[in-house]
């Protein structure tokens, strides 16, 4: 204990310093709240999903501080190939992607998280404006403040919204009609929507793209069952921890006593539906108590499941057709060497 304290005190530079000088020079970023924020209605929906049989949760509840840290750890796992494959494609095909992006653009990161993925592109693309979108406001604020500090002269806007409804971005984008939008949607996050909902989201992005806008999007491809299973149920148990952490988040929202120790993580590869199904399986029969927004009790039988997320996988022609159907008629696609992942650049 003492040794630790001593070594920290002798290494003040080990603590990352905030670049206060550049923060004060930069315009402080604007935060726009577009989350239809009705905490009671949200809690009601959340509770209804849990009382239903089979029980279902919305994946947006994964991402509290702990969940965000666990997801970052997932992206470092050997088994979680989508993160590595996408990074490789962006590195290998950087110049040909860049050559097809509009100049003097507005760069819109759909689910920016810590902003790391956008930061790889910003110095190369040199957009006029950065719009970071995320449902977690605390995280979003930190990300946009950091980007504004590191790119003085770049207009930075943070928007809190989730993408489950058409993103309310039209008026924001119309403020800069001279800046073509580049929608950046990496990580195969589109796979967390059902194909119908995915098409709706793509349609609204196509509409928002106007004449000169583009969509740069990462897509995980259908592949063998064992690779998929390992990616979502890794040897270290990080995926399991990430999945079970959602129960702690739900406890805070619903004053509930869901016990993560009584649920096991399960990733089911459903080949017929082309998706991986993330579930939490009750390991024994027990009751769970909810105190908000109303008192309720639900019993779980041993083996009963809570579905937390679907992760749909596509074929290249399948996703190209979905894009075309949503109005994106011009398309480029790049894949990695094993063809397990694809990056599309699409324009109306
Ligand atoms: N959006 C991620 C994906 O579909 C979520 C995810 C990765 C996930 N690993 C997980 C969700 C494990 C639950 C459990 O790839």
Coordinates of C-alpha atoms and ligand atoms in Angstrom, one line a residue:
X1 CA 0.0 0.0 0.0
X2 CA 2.7 2.5 1.1
X3 CA 4.9 1.4 -1.7
X4 CA 2.2 2.1 -4.2
X5 CA 1.5 5.5 -2.7
X6 CA 5.2 6.4 -2.8
X7 CA 5.6 5.4 -6.4
X8 CA 2.6 7.4 -7.5
X9 CA 3.9 10.5 -5.7
X10 CA 7.2 10.1 -7.3
X11 CA 5.7 9.8 -10.8
X12 CA 3.4 12.8 -11.1
X13 CA 3.7 12.6 -14.9
X14 CA 2.1 9.2 -15.0
X15 CA -1.2 10.8 -14.4
X16 CA -2.6 12.1 -17.7
X17 CA -2.8 15.8 -17.7
X18 CA -5.8 17.7 -19.0
X19 CA -4.6 20.1 -21.7
X20 CA -6.2 23.1 -20.0
X21 CA -4.5 25.7 -22.2
X22 CA -5.9 24.3 -25.4
X23 CA -9.3 23.7 -23.9
X24 CA -9.6 27.4 -23.0
X25 CA -8.5 28.4 -26.5
X26 CA -11.1 26.1 -28.2
X27 CA -14.7 27.0 -28.6
X28 CA -16.5 24.9 -26.0
X29 CA -18.6 22.3 -27.8
X30 CA -22.3 22.6 -28.0
X31 CA -24.4 19.8 -26.6
X32 CA -27.8 19.2 -28.2
X33 CA -30.2 17.0 -26.2
X34 CA -32.4 15.0 -28.6
X35 CA -33.2 12.1 -26.3
X36 CA -36.9 11.9 -25.8
X37 CA -36.3 12.0 -22.1
X38 CA -39.2 10.7 -20.1
X39 CA -37.6 8.7 -17.3
X40 CA -40.9 7.3 -16.1
X41 CA -41.9 6.1 -19.6
X42 CA -38.4 4.6 -20.0
X43 CA -38.6 2.8 -16.7
X44 CA -42.1 1.6 -17.6
X45 CA -40.8 0.1 -20.9
X46 CA -37.8 -1.4 -19.2
X47 CA -40.0 -3.1 -16.5
X48 CA -42.5 -4.3 -19.1
X49 CA -39.7 -6.0 -21.1
X50 CA -38.5 -7.8 -18.0
X51 CA -42.0 -8.9 -16.9
X52 CA -42.8 -10.3 -20.4
X53 CA -42.2 -13.9 -21.2
X54 CA -39.7 -14.4 -22.7
X55 CA -38.0 -11.4 -21.0
X56 CA -36.2 -8.8 -23.2
X57 CA -33.9 -5.9 -22.5
X58 CA -32.8 -3.0 -24.7
X59 CA -29.1 -3.0 -25.4
X60 CA -28.8 0.7 -24.7
X61 CA -28.7 -0.2 -21.0
X62 CA -25.3 -2.0 -21.5
X63 CA -23.4 1.2 -21.5
X64 CA -22.9 2.7 -18.0
X65 CA -19.3 3.5 -17.1
X66 CA -18.6 -0.1 -16.2
X67 CA -20.3 -1.5 -19.3
X68 CA -18.4 1.0 -21.6
X69 CA -15.1 -0.1 -20.0
X70 CA -16.0 -3.8 -20.5
X71 CA -16.9 -3.2 -24.1
X72 CA -13.6 -1.5 -24.7
X73 CA -12.0 -4.6 -23.2
X74 CA -14.0 -6.8 -25.6
X75 CA -12.6 -4.9 -28.5
X76 CA -9.1 -5.9 -27.3
X77 CA -9.9 -9.6 -27.2
X78 CA -8.3 -12.0 -29.7
X79 CA -11.6 -13.7 -30.2
X80 CA -13.5 -10.4 -31.0
X81 CA -12.4 -10.3 -34.6
X82 CA -14.8 -7.5 -35.8
X83 CA -12.7 -4.9 -34.0
X84 CA -9.4 -6.1 -35.5
X85 CA -10.8 -6.8 -39.0
X86 CA -12.3 -3.3 -39.3
X87 CA -9.1 -1.6 -38.1
X88 CA -7.2 -3.6 -40.7
X89 CA -9.5 -2.5 -43.5
X90 CA -9.3 1.1 -42.5
X91 CA -5.5 0.9 -42.4
X92 CA -5.0 -1.0 -45.7
X93 CA -7.6 0.9 -47.7
X94 CA -7.3 4.3 -46.1
X95 CA -6.2 6.1 -49.2
X96 CA -8.9 4.7 -51.5
X97 CA -11.6 5.4 -48.9
X98 CA -10.2 8.9 -48.4
X99 CA -10.2 9.7 -52.1
X100 CA -14.0 9.1 -52.2
X101 CA -15.0 11.3 -49.3
X102 CA -16.2 14.8 -49.8
X103 CA -14.0 17.7 -48.7
X104 CA -15.1 20.5 -46.3
X105 CA -17.6 18.0 -44.9
X106 CA -19.4 17.5 -41.6
X107 CA -18.3 14.3 -40.0
X108 CA -21.1 12.6 -38.1
X109 CA -20.1 9.8 -35.8
X110 CA -23.2 7.6 -35.0
X111 CA -22.3 6.3 -31.6
X112 CA -19.0 8.0 -31.0
X113 CA -18.2 6.4 -27.6
X114 CA -14.7 7.6 -26.6
X115 CA -14.2 9.0 -30.1
X116 CA -11.1 7.0 -30.8
X117 CA -12.2 5.7 -34.2
X118 CA -13.1 9.1 -35.5
X119 CA -9.8 10.5 -34.3
X120 CA -8.0 8.3 -36.7
X121 CA -9.8 10.0 -39.6
X122 CA -10.2 13.6 -38.5
X123 CA -6.6 14.7 -39.4
X124 CA -6.9 13.1 -42.8
X125 CA -10.5 14.1 -43.8
X126 CA -10.2 17.5 -42.2
X127 CA -13.9 18.1 -41.9
X128 CA -15.3 21.6 -41.0
X129 CA -17.5 20.2 -38.4
X130 CA -17.6 17.1 -36.1
X131 CA -20.9 15.9 -34.8
X132 CA -20.6 13.2 -32.1
X133 CA -23.8 11.2 -31.3
X134 CA -24.2 9.0 -28.3
X135 CA -26.9 8.0 -25.8
X136 CA -24.6 8.3 -22.8
X137 CA -24.3 12.1 -22.1
X138 CA -21.4 11.9 -19.6
X139 CA -19.2 10.0 -22.0
X140 CA -20.3 12.2 -24.9
X141 CA -19.4 15.4 -23.2
X142 CA -15.9 14.2 -22.3
X143 CA -15.4 13.0 -25.9
X144 CA -16.5 16.2 -27.6
X145 CA -14.6 18.4 -25.2
X146 CA -11.4 16.3 -25.9
X147 CA -11.9 16.6 -29.7
X148 CA -12.6 20.4 -29.5
X149 CA -9.4 20.8 -27.5
X150 CA -7.3 18.8 -30.0
X151 CA -8.7 20.4 -33.1
X152 CA -9.0 24.2 -32.6
X153 CA -10.9 25.6 -35.5
X154 CA -13.1 22.5 -35.9
X155 CA -16.7 23.2 -35.0
X156 CA -17.7 20.4 -32.5
X157 CA -21.3 19.4 -31.6
X158 CA -22.4 16.6 -29.3
X159 CA -25.9 15.2 -29.8
X160 CA -27.5 12.9 -27.1
X161 CA -29.9 10.5 -28.8
X162 CA -30.2 6.8 -29.5
X163 CA -30.7 5.6 -33.0
X164 CA -33.8 3.6 -32.3
X165 CA -36.0 6.2 -33.9
X166 CA -35.0 8.2 -37.1
X167 CA -32.2 10.4 -35.8
X168 CA -33.5 14.0 -35.4
X169 CA -30.6 15.6 -37.3
X170 CA -32.2 17.4 -40.2
X171 CA -32.2 20.9 -38.7
X172 CA -28.7 20.5 -37.2
X173 CA -27.2 19.4 -40.6
X174 CA -29.1 22.2 -42.4
X175 CA -27.2 24.8 -40.4
X176 CA -24.2 24.0 -42.6
X177 CA -25.7 23.4 -46.1
X178 CA -22.2 23.9 -47.7
X179 CA -20.8 20.9 -45.7
X180 CA -21.7 17.5 -47.1
X181 CA -22.4 15.0 -44.4
X182 CA -20.1 12.0 -43.9
X183 CA -22.0 9.5 -41.7
X184 CA -19.5 7.3 -39.9
X185 CA -21.1 4.1 -38.5
X186 CA -18.3 1.6 -37.7
X187 CA -18.3 -1.5 -35.5
X188 CA -21.1 -3.3 -37.3
X189 CA -23.5 -1.6 -34.8
X190 CA -26.2 -1.7 -37.6
X191 CA -26.3 -5.4 -36.9
X192 CA -27.9 -4.8 -33.5
X193 CA -31.1 -3.7 -35.3
X194 CA -33.4 -6.2 -36.9
X195 CA -33.1 -6.0 -40.8
X196 CA -36.4 -4.0 -40.9
X197 CA -35.3 -1.5 -38.4
X198 CA -31.8 -1.3 -40.1
X199 CA -33.5 -0.5 -43.4
X200 CA -35.5 2.3 -41.7
X201 CA -32.4 3.8 -40.2
X202 CA -30.5 3.5 -43.5
X203 CA -33.4 5.2 -45.3
X204 CA -33.3 8.2 -43.0
X205 CA -29.5 8.4 -43.3
X206 CA -29.9 8.3 -47.1
X207 CA -32.5 11.1 -46.9
X208 CA -30.2 13.2 -44.7
X209 CA -27.2 12.6 -47.1
X210 CA -28.6 15.0 -49.7
X211 CA -26.8 15.2 -53.0
X212 CA -23.2 15.0 -51.8
X213 CA -23.3 13.1 -48.5
X214 CA -22.0 9.6 -48.0
X215 CA -22.2 6.7 -45.4
X216 CA -19.1 4.9 -44.3
X217 CA -20.3 1.8 -42.5
X218 CA -18.7 -1.4 -41.0
X219 CA -20.5 -4.8 -41.5
X220 CA -19.8 -8.1 -39.9
X221 CA -20.2 -11.0 -42.3
X222 CA -21.8 -14.4 -41.9
X223 CA -19.2 -17.0 -41.0
X224 CA -18.7 -20.3 -39.3
X225 CA -20.5 -21.0 -36.1
X226 CA -17.4 -21.6 -33.9
X227 CA -15.7 -18.2 -34.8
X228 CA -19.0 -16.4 -34.1
X229 CA -19.5 -18.2 -30.8
X230 CA -16.0 -17.5 -29.6
X231 CA -16.3 -13.8 -30.4
X232 CA -19.3 -13.6 -28.2
X233 CA -18.3 -16.0 -25.5
X234 CA -14.6 -15.6 -25.0
X235 CA -12.2 -17.6 -22.8
X236 CA -11.5 -14.8 -20.4
X237 CA -15.2 -14.2 -19.7
X238 CA -15.2 -10.5 -20.7
X239 CA -18.3 -11.0 -22.9
X240 CA -20.0 -12.7 -20.0
X241 CA -19.1 -9.9 -17.6
X242 CA -20.3 -7.3 -20.2
X243 CA -23.6 -9.1 -20.7
X244 CA -24.3 -9.6 -16.9
X245 CA -23.3 -6.0 -16.1
X246 CA -26.6 -4.9 -17.7
X247 CA -28.4 -6.4 -14.7
X248 CA -26.6 -3.9 -12.4
X249 CA -27.7 -1.1 -14.6
X250 CA -31.3 -2.3 -14.5
X251 CA -31.2 -2.5 -10.7
X252 CA -30.3 1.2 -10.5
X253 CA -33.2 2.1 -12.9
X254 CA -35.8 -0.1 -11.3
X255 CA -34.7 -0.3 -7.7
X256 CA -34.5 -4.1 -8.4
X257 CA -32.5 -7.0 -6.9
X258 CA -31.5 -8.8 -10.1
X259 CA -28.4 -10.9 -9.0
X260 CA -25.8 -11.3 -11.8
X261 CA -24.5 -14.4 -10.0
X262 CA -27.8 -16.1 -10.7
X263 CA -27.6 -15.6 -14.4
X264 CA -25.2 -17.2 -16.9
X265 CA -24.1 -15.6 -20.1
X266 CA -25.1 -17.5 -23.3
X267 CA -24.4 -16.6 -26.9
X268 CA -26.6 -18.6 -29.3
X269 CA -25.6 -18.7 -33.0
X270 CA -29.0 -18.8 -34.8
X271 CA -27.9 -19.7 -38.4
X272 CA -31.4 -19.7 -39.7
X273 CA -32.0 -16.1 -38.8
X274 CA -28.3 -15.0 -39.4
X275 CA -27.8 -13.6 -36.0
X276 CA -26.1 -14.2 -32.6
X277 CA -28.5 -14.0 -29.7
X278 CA -27.2 -12.7 -26.4
X279 CA -29.0 -14.1 -23.4
X280 CA -28.8 -14.3 -19.7
X281 CA -30.0 -17.7 -18.4
X282 CA -31.3 -18.1 -14.8
X283 CA -29.2 -20.8 -13.2
X284 CA -31.8 -21.5 -10.5
X285 CA -35.4 -20.8 -9.8
X286 CA -35.8 -17.4 -7.9
X287 CA -37.9 -14.3 -7.5
X288 CA -36.8 -10.8 -8.5
X289 CA -38.3 -7.7 -6.9
X290 CA -38.8 -4.3 -8.6
X291 CA -39.6 -1.2 -6.6
X292 CA -39.9 1.4 -9.4
X293 CA -41.8 2.7 -11.3
X294 CA -44.2 0.3 -9.4
X295 CA -43.8 -2.6 -7.0
X296 CA -43.7 -5.9 -8.8
X297 CA -42.2 -9.4 -8.5
X298 CA -41.2 -11.8 -11.3
X299 CA -40.2 -15.3 -10.9
X300 CA -37.5 -16.9 -13.1
X301 CA -37.4 -20.6 -13.6
X302 CA -34.1 -22.4 -13.9
X303 CA -33.1 -22.1 -17.6
X304 CA -35.4 -19.1 -18.3
X305 CA -33.7 -16.5 -20.5
X306 CA -33.5 -12.7 -20.8
X307 CA -32.6 -11.7 -24.3
X308 CA -30.2 -8.7 -24.2
X309 CA -29.2 -8.2 -27.8
X310 CA -29.2 -9.6 -31.3
X311 CA -26.2 -9.2 -33.5
X312 CA -27.2 -9.7 -37.2
X313 CA -24.5 -10.8 -39.7
X314 CA -24.8 -10.1 -43.4
X315 CA -23.5 -11.4 -46.7
X316 CA -21.9 -8.7 -49.0
X317 CA -24.7 -9.0 -51.6
X318 CA -27.3 -9.1 -48.8
X319 CA -26.1 -5.9 -47.3
X320 CA -25.6 -4.3 -50.7
X321 CA -29.3 -5.0 -51.4
X322 CA -30.4 -3.6 -48.1
X323 CA -28.4 -0.4 -48.9
X324 CA -29.9 -0.2 -52.4
X325 CA -33.4 -0.7 -50.9
X326 CA -32.8 2.2 -48.6
X327 CA -31.9 4.4 -51.5
X328 CA -28.1 4.2 -51.6
X329 CA -27.5 3.4 -55.2
X330 CA -23.7 4.1 -55.4
X331 CA -21.6 1.7 -53.4
X332 CA -18.0 0.7 -52.8
X333 CA -17.0 -2.2 -50.6
X334 CA -13.7 -3.2 -49.1
X335 CA -13.1 -6.5 -47.2
X336 CA -10.2 -7.9 -45.2
X337 CA -8.1 -10.8 -46.3
X338 CA -10.3 -13.5 -44.7
X339 CA -13.4 -11.7 -45.9
X340 CA -14.9 -11.9 -42.4
X341 CA -15.8 -8.2 -42.4
X342 CA -16.7 -5.5 -44.9
X343 CA -16.6 -1.7 -45.0
X344 CA -19.1 -0.1 -47.4
X345 CA -19.1 3.5 -48.6
X346 CA -22.5 4.3 -49.9
X347 CA -24.1 7.4 -51.5
X348 CA -27.7 8.1 -52.7
Ligands
LIG1 N1 -22.6 -4.4 -30.5 C1 -21.8 -5.6 -30.1 C2 -21.9 -6.6 -31.2 O1 -22.9 -7.0 -31.6 C3 -22.2 -6.0 -28.8 C4 -21.5 -7.2 -28.1 C5 -20.2 -7.7 -28.3 C6 -22.0 -8.0 -27.1 N2 -20.0 -8.7 -27.5 C7 -21.0 -8.9 -26.7 C8 -23.3 -8.0 -26.4 C9 -21.3 -9.9 -25.7 C10 -23.5 -9.0 -25.4 C11 -22.5 -9.9 -25.1 O2 -20.9 -7.1 -31.7

